[in-house]
Short mmCIF file of C-alpha atoms and ligand atoms in Angstrom, two decimals:
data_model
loop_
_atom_site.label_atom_id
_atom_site.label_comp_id
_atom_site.label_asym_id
_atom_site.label_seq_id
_atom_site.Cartn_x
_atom_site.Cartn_y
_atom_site.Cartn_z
CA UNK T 2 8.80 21.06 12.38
CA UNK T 3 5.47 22.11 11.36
CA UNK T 4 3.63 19.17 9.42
CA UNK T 5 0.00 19.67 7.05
CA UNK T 6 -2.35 16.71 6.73
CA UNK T 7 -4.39 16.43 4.01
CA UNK T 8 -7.73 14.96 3.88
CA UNK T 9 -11.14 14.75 1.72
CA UNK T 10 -13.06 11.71 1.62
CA UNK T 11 -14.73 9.37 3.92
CA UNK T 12 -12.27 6.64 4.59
CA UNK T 13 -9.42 9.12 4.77
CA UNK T 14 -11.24 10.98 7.41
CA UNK T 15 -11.40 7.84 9.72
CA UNK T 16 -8.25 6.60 8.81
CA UNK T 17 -5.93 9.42 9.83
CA UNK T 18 -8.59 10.38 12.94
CA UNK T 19 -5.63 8.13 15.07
CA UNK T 20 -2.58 9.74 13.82
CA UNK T 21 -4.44 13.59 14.49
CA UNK T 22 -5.32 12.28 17.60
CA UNK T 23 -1.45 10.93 18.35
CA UNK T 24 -0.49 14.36 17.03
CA UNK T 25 -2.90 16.63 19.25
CA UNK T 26 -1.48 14.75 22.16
CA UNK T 27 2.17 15.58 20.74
CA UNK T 28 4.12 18.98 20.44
CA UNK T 29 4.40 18.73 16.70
CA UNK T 30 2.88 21.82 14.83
CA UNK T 31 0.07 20.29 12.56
CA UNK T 32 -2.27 21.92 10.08
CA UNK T 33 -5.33 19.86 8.36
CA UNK T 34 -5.93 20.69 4.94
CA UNK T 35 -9.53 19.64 3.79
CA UNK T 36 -9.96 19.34 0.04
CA UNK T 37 -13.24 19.15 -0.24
CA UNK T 38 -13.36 16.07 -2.41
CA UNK T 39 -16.41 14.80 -0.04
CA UNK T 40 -18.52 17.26 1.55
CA UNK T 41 -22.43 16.50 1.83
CA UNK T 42 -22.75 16.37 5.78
CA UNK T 43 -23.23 12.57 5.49
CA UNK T 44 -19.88 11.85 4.49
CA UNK T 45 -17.63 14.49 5.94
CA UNK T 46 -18.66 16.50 8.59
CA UNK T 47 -20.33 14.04 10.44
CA UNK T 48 -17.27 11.99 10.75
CA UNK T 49 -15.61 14.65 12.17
CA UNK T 50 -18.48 15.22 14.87
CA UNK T 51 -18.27 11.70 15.66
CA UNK T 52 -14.26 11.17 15.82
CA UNK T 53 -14.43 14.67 17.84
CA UNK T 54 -11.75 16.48 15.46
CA UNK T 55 -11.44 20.02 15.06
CA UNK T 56 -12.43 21.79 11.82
CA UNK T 57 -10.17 21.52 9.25
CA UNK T 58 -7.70 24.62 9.05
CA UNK T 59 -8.22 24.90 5.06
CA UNK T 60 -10.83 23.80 3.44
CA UNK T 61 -10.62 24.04 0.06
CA UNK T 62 -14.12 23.42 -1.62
CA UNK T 63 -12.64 21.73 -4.15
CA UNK T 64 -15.63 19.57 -4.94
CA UNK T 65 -17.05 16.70 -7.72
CA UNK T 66 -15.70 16.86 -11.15
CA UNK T 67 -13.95 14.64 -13.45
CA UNK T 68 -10.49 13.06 -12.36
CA UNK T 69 -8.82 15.89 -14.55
CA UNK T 70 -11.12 18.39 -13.12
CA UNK T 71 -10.85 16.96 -9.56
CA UNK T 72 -7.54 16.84 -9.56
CA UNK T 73 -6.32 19.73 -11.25
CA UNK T 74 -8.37 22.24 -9.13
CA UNK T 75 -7.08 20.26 -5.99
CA UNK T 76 -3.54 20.63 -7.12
CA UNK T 77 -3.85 24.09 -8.17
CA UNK T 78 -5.34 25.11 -4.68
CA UNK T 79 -3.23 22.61 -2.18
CA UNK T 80 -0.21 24.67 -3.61
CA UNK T 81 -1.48 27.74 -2.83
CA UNK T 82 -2.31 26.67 0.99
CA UNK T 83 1.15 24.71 1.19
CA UNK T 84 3.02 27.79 0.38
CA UNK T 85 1.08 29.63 2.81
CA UNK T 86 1.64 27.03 5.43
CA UNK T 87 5.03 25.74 4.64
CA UNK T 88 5.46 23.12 6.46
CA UNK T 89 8.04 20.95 6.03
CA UNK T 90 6.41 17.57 5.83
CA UNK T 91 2.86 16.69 4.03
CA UNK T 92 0.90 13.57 5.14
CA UNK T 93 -1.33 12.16 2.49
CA UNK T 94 -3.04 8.77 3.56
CA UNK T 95 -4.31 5.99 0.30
CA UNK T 96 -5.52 6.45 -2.79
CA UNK T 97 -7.71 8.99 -3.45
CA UNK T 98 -7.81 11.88 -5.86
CA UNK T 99 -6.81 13.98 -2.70
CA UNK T 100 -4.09 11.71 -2.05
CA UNK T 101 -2.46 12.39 -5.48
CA UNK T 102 -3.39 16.19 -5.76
CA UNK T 103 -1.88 16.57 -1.94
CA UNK T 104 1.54 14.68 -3.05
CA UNK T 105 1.91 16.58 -5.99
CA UNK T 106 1.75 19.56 -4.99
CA UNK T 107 4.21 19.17 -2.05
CA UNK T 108 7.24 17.10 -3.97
CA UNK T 109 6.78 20.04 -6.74
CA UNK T 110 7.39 22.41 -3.98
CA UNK T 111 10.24 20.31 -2.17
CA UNK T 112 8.33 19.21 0.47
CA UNK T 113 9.04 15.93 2.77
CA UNK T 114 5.81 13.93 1.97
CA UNK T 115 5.11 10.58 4.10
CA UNK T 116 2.54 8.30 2.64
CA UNK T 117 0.16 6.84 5.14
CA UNK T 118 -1.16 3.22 4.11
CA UNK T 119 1.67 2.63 1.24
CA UNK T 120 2.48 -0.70 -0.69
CA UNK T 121 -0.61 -1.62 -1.26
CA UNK T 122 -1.09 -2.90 -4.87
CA UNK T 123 -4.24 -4.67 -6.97
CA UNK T 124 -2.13 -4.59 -10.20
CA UNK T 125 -5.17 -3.26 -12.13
CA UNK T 126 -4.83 -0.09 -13.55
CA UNK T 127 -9.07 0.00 -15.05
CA UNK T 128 -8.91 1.50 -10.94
CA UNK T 129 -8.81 4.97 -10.45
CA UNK T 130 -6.92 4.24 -7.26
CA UNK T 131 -4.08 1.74 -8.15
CA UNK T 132 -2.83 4.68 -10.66
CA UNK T 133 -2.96 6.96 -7.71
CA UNK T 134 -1.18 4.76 -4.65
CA UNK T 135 1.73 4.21 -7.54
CA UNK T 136 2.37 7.53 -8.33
CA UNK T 137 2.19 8.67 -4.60
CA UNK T 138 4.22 6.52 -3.06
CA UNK T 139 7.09 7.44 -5.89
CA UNK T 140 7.01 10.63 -5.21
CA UNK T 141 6.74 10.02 -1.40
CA UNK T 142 9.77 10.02 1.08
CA UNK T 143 8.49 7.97 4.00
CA UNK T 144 6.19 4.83 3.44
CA UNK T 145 4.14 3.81 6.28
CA UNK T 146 3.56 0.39 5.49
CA UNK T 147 0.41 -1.18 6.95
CA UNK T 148 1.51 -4.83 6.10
CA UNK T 149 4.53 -7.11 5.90
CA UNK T 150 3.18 -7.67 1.76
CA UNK T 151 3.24 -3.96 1.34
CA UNK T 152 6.28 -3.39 2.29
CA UNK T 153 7.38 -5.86 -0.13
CA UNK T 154 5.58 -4.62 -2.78
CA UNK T 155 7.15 -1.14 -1.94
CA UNK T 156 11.02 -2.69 -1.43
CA UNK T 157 10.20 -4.93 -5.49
CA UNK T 158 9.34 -1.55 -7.24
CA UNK T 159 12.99 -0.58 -5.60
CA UNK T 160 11.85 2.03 -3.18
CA UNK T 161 14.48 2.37 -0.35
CA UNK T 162 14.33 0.09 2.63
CA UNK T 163 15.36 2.95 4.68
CA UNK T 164 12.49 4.86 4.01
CA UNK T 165 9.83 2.38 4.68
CA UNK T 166 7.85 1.81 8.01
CA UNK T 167 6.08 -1.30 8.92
CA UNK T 168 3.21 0.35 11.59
CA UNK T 169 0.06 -1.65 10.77
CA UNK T 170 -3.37 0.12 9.33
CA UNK T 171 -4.93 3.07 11.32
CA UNK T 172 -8.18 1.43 10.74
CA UNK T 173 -7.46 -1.34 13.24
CA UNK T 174 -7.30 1.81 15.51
CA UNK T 175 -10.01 3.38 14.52
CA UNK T 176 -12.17 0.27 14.86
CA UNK T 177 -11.22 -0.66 17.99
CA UNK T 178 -11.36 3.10 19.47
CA UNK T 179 -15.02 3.17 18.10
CA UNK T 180 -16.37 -0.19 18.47
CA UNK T 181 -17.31 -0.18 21.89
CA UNK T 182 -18.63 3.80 21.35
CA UNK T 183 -20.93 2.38 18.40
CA UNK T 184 -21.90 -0.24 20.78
CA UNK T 185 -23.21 2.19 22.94
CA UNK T 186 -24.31 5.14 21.27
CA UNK T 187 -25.38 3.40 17.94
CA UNK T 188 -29.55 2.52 17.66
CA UNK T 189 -29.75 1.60 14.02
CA UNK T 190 -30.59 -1.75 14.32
CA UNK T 191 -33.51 -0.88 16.59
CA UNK T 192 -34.39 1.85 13.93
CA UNK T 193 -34.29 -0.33 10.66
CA UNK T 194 -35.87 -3.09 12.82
CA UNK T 195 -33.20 -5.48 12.42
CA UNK T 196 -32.17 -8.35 14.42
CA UNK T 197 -28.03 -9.09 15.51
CA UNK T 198 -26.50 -11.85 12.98
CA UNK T 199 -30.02 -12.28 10.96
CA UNK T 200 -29.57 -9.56 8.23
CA UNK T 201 -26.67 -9.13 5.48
CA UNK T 202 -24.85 -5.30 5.29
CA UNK T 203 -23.96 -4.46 1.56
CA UNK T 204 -21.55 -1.34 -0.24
CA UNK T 205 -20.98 -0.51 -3.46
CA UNK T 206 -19.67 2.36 -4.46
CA UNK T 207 -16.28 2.07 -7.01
CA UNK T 208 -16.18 3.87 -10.02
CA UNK T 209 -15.23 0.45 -12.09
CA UNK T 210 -18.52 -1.23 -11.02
CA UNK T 211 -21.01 1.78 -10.37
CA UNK T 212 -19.97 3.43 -13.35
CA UNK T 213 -21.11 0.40 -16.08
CA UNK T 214 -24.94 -0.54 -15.77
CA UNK T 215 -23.65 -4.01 -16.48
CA UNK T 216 -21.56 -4.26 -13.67
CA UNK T 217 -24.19 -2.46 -11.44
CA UNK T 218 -27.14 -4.09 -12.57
CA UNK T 219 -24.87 -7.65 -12.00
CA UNK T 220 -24.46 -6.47 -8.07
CA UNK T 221 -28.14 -6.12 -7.57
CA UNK T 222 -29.40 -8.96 -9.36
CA UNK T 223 -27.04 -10.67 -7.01
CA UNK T 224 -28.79 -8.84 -4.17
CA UNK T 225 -31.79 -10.60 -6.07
CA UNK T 226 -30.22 -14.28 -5.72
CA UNK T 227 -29.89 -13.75 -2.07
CA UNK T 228 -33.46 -11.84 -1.15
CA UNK T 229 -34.97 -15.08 -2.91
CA UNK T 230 -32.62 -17.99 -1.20
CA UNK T 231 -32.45 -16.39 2.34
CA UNK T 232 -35.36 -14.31 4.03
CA UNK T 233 -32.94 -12.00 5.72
CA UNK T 234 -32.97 -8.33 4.94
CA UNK T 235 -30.52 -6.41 3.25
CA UNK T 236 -28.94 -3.37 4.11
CA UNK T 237 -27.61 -1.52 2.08
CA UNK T 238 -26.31 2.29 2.41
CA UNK T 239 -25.99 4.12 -0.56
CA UNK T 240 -22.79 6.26 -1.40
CA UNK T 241 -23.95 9.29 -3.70
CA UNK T 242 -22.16 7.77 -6.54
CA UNK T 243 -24.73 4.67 -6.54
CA UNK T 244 -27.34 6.66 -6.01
CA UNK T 245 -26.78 8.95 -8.54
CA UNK T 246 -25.80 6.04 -11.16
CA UNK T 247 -29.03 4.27 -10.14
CA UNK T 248 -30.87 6.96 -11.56
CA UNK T 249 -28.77 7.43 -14.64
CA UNK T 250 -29.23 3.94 -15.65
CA UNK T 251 -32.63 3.49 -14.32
CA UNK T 252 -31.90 0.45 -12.28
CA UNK T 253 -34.16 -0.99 -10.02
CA UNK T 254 -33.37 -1.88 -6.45
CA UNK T 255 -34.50 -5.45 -5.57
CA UNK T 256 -37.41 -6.30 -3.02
CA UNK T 257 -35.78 -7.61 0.09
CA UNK T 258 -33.14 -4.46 -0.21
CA UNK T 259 -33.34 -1.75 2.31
CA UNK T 260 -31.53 1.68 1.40
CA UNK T 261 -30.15 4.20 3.73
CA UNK T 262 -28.73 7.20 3.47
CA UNK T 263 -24.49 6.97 3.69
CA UNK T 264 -24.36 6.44 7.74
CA UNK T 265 -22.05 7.53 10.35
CA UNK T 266 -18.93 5.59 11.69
CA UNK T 267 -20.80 4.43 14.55
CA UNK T 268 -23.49 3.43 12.79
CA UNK T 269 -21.94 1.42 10.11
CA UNK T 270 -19.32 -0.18 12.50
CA UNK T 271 -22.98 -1.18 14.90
CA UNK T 272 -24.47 -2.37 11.22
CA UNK T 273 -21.33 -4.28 10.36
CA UNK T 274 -20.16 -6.31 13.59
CA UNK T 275 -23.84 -7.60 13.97
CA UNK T 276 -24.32 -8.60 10.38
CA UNK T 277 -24.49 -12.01 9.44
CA UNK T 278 -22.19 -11.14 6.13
CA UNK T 279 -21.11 -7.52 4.56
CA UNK T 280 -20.99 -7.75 0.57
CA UNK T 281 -19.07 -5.17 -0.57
CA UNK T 282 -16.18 -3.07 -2.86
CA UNK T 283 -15.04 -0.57 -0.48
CA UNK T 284 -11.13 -1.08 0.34
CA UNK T 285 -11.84 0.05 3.97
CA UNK T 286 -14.44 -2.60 4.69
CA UNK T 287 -12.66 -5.19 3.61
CA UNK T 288 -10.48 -4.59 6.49
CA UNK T 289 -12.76 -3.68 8.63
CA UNK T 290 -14.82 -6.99 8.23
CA UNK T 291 -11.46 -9.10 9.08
CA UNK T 292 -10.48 -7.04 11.97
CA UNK T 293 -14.56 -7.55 13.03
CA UNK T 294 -14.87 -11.75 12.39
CA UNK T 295 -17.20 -10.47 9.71
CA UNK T 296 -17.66 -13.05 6.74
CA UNK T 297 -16.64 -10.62 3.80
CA UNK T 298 -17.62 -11.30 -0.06
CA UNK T 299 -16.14 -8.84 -2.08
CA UNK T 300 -17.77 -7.38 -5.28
CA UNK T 301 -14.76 -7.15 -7.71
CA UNK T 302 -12.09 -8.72 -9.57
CA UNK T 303 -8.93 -7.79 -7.50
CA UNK T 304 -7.96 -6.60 -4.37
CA UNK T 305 -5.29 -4.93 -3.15
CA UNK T 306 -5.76 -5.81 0.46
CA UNK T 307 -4.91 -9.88 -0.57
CA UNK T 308 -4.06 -10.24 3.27
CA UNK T 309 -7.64 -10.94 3.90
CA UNK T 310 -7.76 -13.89 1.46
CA UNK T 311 -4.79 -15.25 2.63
CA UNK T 312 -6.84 -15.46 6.53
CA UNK T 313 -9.86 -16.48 4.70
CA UNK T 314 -11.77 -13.72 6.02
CA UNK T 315 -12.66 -12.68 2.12
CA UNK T 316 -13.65 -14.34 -0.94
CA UNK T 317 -13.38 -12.21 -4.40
CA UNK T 318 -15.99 -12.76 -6.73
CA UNK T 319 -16.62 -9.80 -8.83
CA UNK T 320 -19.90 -8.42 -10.20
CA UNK T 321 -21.67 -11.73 -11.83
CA UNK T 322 -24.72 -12.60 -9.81
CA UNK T 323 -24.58 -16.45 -9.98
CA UNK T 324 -20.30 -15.78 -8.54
CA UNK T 325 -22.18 -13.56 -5.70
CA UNK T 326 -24.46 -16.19 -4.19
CA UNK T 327 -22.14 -18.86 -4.14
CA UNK T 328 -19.78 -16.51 -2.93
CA UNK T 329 -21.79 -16.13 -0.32
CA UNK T 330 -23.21 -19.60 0.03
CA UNK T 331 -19.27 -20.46 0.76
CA UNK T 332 -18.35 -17.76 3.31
CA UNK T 333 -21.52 -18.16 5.52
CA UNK T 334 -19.97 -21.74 6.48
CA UNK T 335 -16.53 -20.34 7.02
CA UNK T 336 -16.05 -20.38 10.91
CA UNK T 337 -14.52 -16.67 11.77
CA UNK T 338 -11.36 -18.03 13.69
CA UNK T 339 -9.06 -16.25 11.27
CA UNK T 340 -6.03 -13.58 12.66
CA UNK T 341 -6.55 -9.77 12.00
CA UNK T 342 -2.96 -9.02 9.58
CA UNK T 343 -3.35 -5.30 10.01
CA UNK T 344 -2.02 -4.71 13.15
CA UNK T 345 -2.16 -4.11 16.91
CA UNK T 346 -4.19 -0.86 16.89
CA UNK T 347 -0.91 1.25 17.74
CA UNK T 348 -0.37 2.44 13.92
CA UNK T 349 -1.25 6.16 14.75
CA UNK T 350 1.31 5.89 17.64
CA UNK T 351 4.22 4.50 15.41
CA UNK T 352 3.86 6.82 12.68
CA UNK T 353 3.96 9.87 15.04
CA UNK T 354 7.03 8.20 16.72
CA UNK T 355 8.86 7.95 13.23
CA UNK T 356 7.79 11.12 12.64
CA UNK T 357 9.11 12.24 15.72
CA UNK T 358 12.55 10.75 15.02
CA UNK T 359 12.33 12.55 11.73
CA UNK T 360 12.43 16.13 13.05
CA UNK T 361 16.23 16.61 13.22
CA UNK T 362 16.42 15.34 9.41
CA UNK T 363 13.98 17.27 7.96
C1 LIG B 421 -13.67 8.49 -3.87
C2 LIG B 421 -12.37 7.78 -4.14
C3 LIG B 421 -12.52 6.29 -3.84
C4 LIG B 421 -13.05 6.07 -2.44
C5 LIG B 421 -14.30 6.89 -2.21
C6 LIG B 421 -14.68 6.79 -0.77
C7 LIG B 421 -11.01 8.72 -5.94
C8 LIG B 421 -10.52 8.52 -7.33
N1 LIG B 421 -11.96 7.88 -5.55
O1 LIG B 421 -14.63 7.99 -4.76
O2 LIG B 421 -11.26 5.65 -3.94
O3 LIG B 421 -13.34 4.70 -2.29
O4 LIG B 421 -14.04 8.26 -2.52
O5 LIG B 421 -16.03 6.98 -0.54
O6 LIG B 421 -10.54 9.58 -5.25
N2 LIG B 421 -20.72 13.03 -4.17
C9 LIG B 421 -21.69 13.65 -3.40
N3 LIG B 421 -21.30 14.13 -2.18
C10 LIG B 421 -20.05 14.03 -1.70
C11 LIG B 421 -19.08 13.42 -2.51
C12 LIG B 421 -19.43 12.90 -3.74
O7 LIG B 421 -22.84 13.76 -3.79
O8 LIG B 421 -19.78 14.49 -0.59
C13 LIG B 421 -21.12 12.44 -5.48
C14 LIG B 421 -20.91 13.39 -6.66
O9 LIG B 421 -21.96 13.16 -7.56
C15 LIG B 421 -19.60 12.88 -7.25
C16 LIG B 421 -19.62 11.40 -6.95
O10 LIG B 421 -20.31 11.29 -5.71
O11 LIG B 421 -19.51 13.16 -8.62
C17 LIG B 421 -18.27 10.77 -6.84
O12 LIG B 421 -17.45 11.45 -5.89
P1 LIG B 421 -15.85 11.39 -5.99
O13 LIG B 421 -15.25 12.02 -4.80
O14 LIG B 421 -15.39 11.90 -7.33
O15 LIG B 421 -15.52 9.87 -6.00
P2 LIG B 421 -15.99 8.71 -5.04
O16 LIG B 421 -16.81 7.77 -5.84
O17 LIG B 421 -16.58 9.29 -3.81
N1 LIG B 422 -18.53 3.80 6.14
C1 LIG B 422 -19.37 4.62 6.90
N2 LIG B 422 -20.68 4.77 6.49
C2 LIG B 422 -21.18 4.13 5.40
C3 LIG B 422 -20.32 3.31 4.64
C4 LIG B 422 -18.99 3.17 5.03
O1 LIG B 422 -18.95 5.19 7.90
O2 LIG B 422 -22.37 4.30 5.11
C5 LIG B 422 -17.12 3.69 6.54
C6 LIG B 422 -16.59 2.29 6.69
O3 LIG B 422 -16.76 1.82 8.00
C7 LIG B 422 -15.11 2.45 6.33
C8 LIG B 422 -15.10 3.60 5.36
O4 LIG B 422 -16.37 4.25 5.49
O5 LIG B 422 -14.33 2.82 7.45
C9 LIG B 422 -14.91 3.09 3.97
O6 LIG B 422 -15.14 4.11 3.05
P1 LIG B 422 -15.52 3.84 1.55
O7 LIG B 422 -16.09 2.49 1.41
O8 LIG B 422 -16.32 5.01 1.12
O9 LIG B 422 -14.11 3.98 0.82
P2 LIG B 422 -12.93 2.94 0.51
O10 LIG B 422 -12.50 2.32 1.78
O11 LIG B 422 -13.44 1.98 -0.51
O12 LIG B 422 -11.89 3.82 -0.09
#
């Protein structure tokens, strides 16, 4: 069986880093297919320096453009490598433009797909990514479920039972193969001066908050509200869409908010388990923060990782500033004694196994 991953942003990166490693240590044939969707050094390559992967095997330069541009040129070139490579199973992990491209491609051309992280659902279609995880885990044969809720979500829209794997969320392994590393190698909090527990960690990156000054210009005069009420820094590092939006609508960053560059894993993960509280809209930290005992307060209107409400590791409350310090105000009591729902850290190590038990059926 020869099987092609398929990669291209940041989280996807560190996500499947446990299933490639599962699958180095295997004697499956494997090919990684970079799209290119990310590719300053900050948020690709040094991920894979840091995770110690190999280079991609394609990488397909497929760069920024609109979703239709995006997409299109990643479809258009994924099917060229794919029939190249033809393998007989893709992997495509979330919800990202390369997530869609990669699984349309391969069901066009026949191809087994299995769909890493599937079942999860915010029911709000104003997100780029809810449109994508639908249509890719239709088209997708084997759901690798990272949560008892997605794999109901996955069995109401009538996908097969048969084909759908409860193994947890990669990120559980990823954090806890790199928390201890971050520990270690990590300075950041001796270079932007900052002192364990006495500073809040901030993202915001998604299209349906970045991409409206209202919305942005909300999030930061909620960074505002807390400079003023607490005297703790805030860190916050900036994903090239913010940054370039910031600009655009000539925003201004509040005193008491310090911006870095995007930062390694090992970074962030040191910047996140000593922070007092991570604001934030990334999917990814959300998790993360759980998994971590990290008081989360998360900058939007839905989730699709409701898991971490349910613990009371994360409170919801979207982009209005006066929602955002209260938010806040409320999770900085909350005592972190919740469970972590995503898993034991062994989701790399299931999926390979179904894949594994796969190889006579494909
Ligand atoms: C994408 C994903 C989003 C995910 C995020 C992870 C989709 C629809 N969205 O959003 O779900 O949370 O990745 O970070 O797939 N840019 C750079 N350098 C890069 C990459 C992007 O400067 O390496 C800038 C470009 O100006 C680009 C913009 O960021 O236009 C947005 O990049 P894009 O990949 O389209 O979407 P993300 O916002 O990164
Ligand atoms: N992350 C990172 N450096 C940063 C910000 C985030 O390494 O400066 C990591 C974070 O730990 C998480 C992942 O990137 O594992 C989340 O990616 P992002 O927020 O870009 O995407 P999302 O999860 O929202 O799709």
């Amino acid at each position: 069986m020869k099987i092609a991953v398929i990669i291209g942003t940041r989280p996807e990166i560190i996500k499947i880093s446990p299933v490639i490693r599962r699958l180095e240590n295997s004697s499956l044939d494997y090919k990684v297919i970079h799209t290119g969707q990310h590719y300053s050094s900050n948020m690709d390559k040094i991920f894979f320096d840091e995770l110690e992967l190999k280079e991609p095997d394609y990488n397909l330069h497929v760069g920024s453009g609109s979703h239709a541009e995006e997409t299109g040129r990643m479809i258009i070139e994924t099917e060229r490598v794919l029939k190249a490579v033809k393998p007989n199973l893709v992997l495509v992990l979330g919800d990202t433009n390369t997530a869609l491209a990669g699984a349309l491609s391969a069901v066009k051309l026949r191809i087994k797909i299995g769909h890493i992280e599937a079942g999860l659902r915010c029911y709000d279609k104003n997100t780029p990514e809810e449109v994508n995880r639908v249509v890719v885990d239709h088209v997708s044969d084997y759901l690798f479920a990272p949560t008892d809720k997605a794999v109901k979500n996955l069995l109401s829209e009538s996908i097969k039972e048969k084909n759908i794997f409860l193994t947890g969320n990669t990120i559980v392994d990823a954090v806890y193969e790199n928390s201890k590393i971050a520990d270690i190698k990590s300075s950041i909090l001796k270079i932007l001066n900052l002192k364990n527990n006495e500073y809040f960690l901030v993202t915001a990156h998604r299209e349906e908050n970045i991409d409206f000054k209202e919305k942005f210009g909300g999030i930061l005069e909620g960074l505002k509200l807390l400079a003023d009420s607490f005297s703790t820094p805030i860190v916050y590092p900036i994903h090239p869409r913010a940054e370039k939006n910031i600009k655009k609508f000539d925003l201004k960053i509040p005193d008491g908010v310090l911006l870095t560059p995007p930062l390694g894993y090992l970074d962030f993960l040191k910047l996140l388990f000593n922070s007092r509280l991570v604001l934030t809209d990334s999917g990814g930290v959300q998790e993360e923060a759980c998994i971590l005992k990290i008081p989360c307060v998360t900058l939007r209107d839905s989730t699709e990782r409701p898991e971490t409400l349910n613990v009371g590791s994360n409170l919801l409350v979207g982009t209005n500033p006066d929602k955002i310090i209260e938010g806040v105000n409320n999770m900085i009591k909350r005592k972190p004694d919740w469970g972590n729902p995503f898993g034991d850290g062994k989701a790399g190590e299931r999926i390979v196994d179904v894949i594994r038990s796969l190889e006579v059926n494909i």
